[in-house]
PDB file of N, CA and C in Angstrom:
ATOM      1  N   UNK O  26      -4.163  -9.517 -63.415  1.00 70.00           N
ATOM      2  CA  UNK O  26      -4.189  -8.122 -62.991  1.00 70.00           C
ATOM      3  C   UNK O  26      -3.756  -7.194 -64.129  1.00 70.00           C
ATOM      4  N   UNK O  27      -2.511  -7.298 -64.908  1.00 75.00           N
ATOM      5  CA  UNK O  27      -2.002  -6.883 -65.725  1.00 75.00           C
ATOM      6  C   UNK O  27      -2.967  -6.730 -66.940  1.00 75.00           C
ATOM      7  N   UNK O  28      -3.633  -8.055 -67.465  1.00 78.00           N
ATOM      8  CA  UNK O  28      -4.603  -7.918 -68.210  1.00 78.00           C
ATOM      9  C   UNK O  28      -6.145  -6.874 -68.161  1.00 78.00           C
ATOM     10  N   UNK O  29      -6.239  -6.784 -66.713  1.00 79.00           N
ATOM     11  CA  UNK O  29      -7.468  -5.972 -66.689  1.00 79.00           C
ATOM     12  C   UNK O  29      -7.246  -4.861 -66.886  1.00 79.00           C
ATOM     13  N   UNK O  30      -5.923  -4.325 -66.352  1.00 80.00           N
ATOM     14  CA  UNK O  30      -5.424  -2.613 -66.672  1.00 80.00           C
ATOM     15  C   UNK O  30      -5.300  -2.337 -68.119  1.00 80.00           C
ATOM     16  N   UNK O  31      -4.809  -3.494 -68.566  1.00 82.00           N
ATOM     17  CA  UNK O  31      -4.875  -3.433 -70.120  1.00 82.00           C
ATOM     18  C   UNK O  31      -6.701  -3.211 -71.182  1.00 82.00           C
ATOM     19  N   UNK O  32      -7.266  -3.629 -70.541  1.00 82.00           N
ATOM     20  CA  UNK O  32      -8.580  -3.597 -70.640  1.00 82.00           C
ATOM     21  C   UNK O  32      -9.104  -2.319 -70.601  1.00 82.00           C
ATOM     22  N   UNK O  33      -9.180  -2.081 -68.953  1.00 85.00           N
ATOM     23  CA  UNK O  33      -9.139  -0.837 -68.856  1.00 85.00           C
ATOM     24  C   UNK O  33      -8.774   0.465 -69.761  1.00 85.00           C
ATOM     25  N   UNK O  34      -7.742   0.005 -69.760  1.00 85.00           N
ATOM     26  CA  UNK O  34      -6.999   1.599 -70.810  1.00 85.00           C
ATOM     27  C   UNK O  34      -7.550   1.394 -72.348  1.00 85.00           C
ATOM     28  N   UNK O  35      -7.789   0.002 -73.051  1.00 86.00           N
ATOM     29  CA  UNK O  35      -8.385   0.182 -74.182  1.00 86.00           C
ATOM     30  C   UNK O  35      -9.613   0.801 -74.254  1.00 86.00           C
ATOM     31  N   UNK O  36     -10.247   0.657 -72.955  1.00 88.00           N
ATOM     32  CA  UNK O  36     -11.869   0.667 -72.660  1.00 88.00           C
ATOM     33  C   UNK O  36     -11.906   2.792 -72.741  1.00 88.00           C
ATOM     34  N   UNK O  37     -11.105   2.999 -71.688  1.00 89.00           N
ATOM     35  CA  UNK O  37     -10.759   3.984 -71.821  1.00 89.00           C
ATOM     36  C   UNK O  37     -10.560   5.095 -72.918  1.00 89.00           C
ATOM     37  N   UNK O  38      -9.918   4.035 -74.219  1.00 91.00           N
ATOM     38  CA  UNK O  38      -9.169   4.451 -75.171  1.00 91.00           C
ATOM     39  C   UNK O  38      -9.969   5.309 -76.374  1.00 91.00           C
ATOM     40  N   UNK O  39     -11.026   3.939 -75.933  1.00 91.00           N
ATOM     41  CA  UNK O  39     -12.362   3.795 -76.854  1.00 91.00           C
ATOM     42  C   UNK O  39     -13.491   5.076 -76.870  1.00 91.00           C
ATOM     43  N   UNK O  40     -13.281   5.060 -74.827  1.00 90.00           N
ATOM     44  CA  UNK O  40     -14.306   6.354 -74.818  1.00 90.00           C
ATOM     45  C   UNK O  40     -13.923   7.785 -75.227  1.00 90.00           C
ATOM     46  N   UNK O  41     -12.475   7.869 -74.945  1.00 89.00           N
ATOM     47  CA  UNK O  41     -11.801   9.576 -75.182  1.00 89.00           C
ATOM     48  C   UNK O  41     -12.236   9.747 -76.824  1.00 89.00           C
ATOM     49  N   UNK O  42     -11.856   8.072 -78.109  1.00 91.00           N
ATOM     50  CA  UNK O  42     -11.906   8.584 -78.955  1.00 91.00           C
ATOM     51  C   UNK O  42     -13.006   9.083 -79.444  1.00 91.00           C
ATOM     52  N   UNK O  43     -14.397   7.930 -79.380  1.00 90.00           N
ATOM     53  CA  UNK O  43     -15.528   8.101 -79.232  1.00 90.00           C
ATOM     54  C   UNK O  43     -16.115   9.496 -78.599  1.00 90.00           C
ATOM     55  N   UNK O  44     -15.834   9.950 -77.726  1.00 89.00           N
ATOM     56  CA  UNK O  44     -15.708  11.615 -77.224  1.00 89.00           C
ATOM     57  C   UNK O  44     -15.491  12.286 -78.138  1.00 89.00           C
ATOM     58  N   UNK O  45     -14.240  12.320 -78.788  1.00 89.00           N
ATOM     59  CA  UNK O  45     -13.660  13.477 -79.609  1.00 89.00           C
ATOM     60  C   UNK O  45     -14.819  13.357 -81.224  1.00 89.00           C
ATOM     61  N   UNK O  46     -14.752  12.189 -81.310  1.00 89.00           N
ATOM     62  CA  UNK O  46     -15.667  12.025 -82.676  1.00 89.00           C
ATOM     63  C   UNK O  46     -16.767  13.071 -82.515  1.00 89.00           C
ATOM     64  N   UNK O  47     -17.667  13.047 -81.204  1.00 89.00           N
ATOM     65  CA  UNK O  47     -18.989  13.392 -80.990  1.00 89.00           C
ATOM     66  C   UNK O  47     -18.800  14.920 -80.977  1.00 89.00           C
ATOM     67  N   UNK O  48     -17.876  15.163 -80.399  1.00 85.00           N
ATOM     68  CA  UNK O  48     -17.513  16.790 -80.104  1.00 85.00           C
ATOM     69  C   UNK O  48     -17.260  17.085 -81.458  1.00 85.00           C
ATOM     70  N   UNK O  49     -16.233  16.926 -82.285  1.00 87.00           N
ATOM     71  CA  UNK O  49     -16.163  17.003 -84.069  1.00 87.00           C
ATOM     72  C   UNK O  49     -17.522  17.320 -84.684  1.00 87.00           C
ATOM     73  N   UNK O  50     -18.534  15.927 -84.530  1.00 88.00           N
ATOM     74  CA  UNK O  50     -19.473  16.233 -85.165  1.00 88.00           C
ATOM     75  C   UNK O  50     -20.560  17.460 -84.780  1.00 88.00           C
ATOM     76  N   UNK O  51     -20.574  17.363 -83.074  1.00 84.00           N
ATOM     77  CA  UNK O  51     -21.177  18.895 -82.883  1.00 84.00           C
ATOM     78  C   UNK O  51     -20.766  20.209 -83.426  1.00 84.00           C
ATOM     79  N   UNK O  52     -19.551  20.016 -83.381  1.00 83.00           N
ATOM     80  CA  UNK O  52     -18.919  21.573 -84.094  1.00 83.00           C
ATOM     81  C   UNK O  52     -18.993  21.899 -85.340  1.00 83.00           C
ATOM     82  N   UNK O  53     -19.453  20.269 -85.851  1.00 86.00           N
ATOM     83  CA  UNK O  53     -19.531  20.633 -87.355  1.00 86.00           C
ATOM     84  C   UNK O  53     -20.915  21.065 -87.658  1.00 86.00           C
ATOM     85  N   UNK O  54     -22.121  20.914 -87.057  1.00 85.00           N
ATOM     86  CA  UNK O  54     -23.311  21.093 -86.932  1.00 85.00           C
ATOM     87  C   UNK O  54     -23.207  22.276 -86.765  1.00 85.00           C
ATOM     88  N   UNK O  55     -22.210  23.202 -85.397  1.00 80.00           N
ATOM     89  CA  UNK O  55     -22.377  23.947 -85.334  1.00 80.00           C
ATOM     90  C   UNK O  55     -22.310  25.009 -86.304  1.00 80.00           C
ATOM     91  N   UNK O  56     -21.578  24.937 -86.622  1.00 82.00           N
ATOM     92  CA  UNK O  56     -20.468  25.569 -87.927  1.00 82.00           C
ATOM     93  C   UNK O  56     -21.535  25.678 -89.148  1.00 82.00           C
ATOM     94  N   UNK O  57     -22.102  24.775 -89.408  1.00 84.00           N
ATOM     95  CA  UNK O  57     -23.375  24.642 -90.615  1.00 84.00           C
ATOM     96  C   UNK O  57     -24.603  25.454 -90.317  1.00 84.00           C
ATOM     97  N   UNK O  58     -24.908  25.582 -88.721  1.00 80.00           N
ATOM     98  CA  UNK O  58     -25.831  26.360 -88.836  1.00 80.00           C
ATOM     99  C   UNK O  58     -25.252  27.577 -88.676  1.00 80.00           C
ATOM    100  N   UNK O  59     -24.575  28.057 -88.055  1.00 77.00           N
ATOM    101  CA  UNK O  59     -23.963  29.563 -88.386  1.00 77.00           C
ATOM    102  C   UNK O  59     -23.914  30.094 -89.657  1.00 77.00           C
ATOM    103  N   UNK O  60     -23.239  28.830 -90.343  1.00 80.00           N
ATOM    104  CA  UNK O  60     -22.891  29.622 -91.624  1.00 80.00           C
ATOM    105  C   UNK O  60     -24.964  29.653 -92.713  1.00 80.00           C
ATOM    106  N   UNK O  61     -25.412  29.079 -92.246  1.00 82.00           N
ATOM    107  CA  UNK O  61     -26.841  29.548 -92.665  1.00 82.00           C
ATOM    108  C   UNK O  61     -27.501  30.409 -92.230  1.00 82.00           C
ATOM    109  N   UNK O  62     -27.199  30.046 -91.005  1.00 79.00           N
ATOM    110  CA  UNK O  62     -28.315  31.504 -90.260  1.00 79.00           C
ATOM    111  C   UNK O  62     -27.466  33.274 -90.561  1.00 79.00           C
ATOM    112  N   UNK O  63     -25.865  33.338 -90.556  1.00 78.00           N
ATOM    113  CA  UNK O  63     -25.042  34.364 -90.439  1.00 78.00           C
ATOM    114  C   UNK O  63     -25.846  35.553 -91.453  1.00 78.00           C
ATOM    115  N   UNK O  64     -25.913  35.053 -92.868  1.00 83.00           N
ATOM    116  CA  UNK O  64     -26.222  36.486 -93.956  1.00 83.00           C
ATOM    117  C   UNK O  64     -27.783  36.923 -93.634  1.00 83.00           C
ATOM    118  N   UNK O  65     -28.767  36.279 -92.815  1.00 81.00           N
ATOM    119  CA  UNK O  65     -29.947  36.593 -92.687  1.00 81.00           C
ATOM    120  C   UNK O  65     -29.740  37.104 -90.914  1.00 81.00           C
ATOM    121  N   UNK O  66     -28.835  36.958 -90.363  1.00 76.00           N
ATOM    122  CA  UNK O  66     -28.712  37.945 -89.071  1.00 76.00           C
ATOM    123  C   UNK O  66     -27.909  39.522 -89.334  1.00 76.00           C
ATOM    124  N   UNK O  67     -26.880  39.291 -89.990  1.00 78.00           N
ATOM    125  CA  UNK O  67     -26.433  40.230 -90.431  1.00 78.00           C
ATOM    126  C   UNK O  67     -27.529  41.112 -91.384  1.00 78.00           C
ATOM    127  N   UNK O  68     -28.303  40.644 -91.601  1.00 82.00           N
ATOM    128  CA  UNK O  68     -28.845  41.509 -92.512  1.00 82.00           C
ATOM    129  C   UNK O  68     -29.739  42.814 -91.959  1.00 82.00           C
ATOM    130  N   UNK O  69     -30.225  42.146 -90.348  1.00 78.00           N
ATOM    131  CA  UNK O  69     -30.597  42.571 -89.014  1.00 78.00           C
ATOM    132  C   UNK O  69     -29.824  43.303 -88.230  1.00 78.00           C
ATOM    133  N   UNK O  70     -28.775  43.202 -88.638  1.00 77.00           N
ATOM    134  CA  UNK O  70     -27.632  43.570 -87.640  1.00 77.00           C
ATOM    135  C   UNK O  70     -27.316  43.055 -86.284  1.00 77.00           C
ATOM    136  N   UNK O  71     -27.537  41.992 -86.574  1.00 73.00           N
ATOM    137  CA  UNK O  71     -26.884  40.741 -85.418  1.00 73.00           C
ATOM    138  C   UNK O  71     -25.718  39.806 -85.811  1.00 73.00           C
ATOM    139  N   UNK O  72     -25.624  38.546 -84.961  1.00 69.00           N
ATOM    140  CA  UNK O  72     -24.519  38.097 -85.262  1.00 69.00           C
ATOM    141  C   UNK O  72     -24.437  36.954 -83.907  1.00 69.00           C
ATOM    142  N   UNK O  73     -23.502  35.916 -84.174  1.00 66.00           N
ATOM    143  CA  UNK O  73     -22.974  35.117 -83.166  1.00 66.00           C
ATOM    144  C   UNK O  73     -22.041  35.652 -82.551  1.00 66.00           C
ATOM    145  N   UNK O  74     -22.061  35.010 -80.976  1.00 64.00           N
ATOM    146  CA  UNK O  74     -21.044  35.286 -80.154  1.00 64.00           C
ATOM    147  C   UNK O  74     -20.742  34.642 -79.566  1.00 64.00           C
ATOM    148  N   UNK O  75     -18.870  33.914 -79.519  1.00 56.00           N
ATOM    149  CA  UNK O  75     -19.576  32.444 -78.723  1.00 56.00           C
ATOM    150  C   UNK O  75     -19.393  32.656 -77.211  1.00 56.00           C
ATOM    151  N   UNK O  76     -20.230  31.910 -76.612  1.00 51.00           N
ATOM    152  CA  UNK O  76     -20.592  31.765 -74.975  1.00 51.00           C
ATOM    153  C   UNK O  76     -19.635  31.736 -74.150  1.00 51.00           C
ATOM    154  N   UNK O  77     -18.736  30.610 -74.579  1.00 45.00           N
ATOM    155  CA  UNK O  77     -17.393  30.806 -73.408  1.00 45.00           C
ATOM    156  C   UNK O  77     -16.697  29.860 -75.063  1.00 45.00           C
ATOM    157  N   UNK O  78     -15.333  30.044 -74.451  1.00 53.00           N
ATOM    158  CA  UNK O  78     -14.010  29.387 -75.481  1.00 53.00           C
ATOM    159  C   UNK O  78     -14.573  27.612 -75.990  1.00 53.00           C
ATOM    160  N   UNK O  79     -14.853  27.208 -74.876  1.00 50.00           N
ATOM    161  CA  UNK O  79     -14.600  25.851 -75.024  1.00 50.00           C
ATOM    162  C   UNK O  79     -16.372  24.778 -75.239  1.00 50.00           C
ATOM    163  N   UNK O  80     -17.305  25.674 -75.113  1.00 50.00           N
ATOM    164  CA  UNK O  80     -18.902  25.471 -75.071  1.00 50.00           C
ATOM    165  C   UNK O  80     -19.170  25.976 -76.823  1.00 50.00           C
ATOM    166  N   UNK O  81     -20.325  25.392 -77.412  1.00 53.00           N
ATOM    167  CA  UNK O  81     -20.582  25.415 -78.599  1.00 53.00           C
ATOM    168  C   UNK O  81     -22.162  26.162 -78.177  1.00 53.00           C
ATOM    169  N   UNK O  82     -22.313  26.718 -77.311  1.00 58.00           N
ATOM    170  CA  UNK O  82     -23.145  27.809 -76.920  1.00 58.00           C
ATOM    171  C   UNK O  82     -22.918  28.677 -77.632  1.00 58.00           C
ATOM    172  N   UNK O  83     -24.142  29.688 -77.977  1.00 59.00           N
ATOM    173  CA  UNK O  83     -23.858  30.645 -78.737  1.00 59.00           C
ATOM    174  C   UNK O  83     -24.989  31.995 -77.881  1.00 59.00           C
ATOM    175  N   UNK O  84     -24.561  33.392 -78.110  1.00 59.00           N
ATOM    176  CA  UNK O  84     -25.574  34.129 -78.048  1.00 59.00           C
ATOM    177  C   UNK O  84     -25.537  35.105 -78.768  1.00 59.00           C
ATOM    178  N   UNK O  85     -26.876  35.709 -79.046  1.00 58.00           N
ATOM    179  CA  UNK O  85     -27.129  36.723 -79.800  1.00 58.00           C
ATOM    180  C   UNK O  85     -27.004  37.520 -79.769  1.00 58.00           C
ATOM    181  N   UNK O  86     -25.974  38.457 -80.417  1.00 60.00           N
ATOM    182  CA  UNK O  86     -25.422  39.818 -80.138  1.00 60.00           C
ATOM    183  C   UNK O  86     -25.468  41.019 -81.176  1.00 60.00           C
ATOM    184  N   UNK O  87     -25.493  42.141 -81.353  1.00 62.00           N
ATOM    185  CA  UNK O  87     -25.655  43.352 -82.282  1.00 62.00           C
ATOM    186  C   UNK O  87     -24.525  43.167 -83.361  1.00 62.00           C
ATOM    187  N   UNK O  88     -24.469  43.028 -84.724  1.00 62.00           N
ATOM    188  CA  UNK O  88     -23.757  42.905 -85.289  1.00 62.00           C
ATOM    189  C   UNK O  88     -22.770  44.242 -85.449  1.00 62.00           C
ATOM    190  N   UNK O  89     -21.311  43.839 -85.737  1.00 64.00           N
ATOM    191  CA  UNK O  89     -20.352  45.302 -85.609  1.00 64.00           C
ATOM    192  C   UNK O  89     -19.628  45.011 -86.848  1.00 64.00           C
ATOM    193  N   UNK O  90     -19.634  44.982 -87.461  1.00 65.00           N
ATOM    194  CA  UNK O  90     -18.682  45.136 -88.921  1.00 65.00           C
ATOM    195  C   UNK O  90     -17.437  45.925 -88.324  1.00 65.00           C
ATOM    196  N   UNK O  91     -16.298  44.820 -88.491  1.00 64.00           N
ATOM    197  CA  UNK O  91     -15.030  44.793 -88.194  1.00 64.00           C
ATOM    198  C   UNK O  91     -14.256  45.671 -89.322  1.00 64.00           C
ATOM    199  N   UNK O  92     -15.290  45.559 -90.619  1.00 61.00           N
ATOM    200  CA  UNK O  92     -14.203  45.790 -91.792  1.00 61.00           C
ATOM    201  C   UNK O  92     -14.286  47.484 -91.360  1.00 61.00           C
ATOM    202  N   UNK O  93     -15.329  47.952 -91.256  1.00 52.00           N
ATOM    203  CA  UNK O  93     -15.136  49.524 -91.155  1.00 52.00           C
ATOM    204  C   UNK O  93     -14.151  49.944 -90.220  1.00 52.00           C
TER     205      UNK O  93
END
């Protein structure tokens, strides 16, 4: 019994890390295409916006230059 819980939780262990890897690598994708697409939206006067906090959704929004 003891052994299978042990199983379990490695099995477990495996998927959260395996999870986090995949999520990493999406964000890093994400991150790469932003930073390509960004100087040719801005140039339009658009821009990213992200969708909600925790989603790697994005939408397209009017660009606002913060610096002014």
């Amino acid at each position: 019994m003891a052994k299978k819980k042990m199983e379990n939780v490695a099995e477990e262990t495996k998927i959260k890390e395996a999870r986090e890897l995949l999520i990493a690598q999406e964000e890093k994708k994400m991150k790469a295409f932003i930073d390509d697409c960004l100087p040719v939206f801005k140039k339009h006067g658009l821009t990213f916006e992200p969708f909600l906090p925790v989603m790697p959704q994005l939408r397209i929004v009017p660009y606002i230059d913060k610096e002014k």
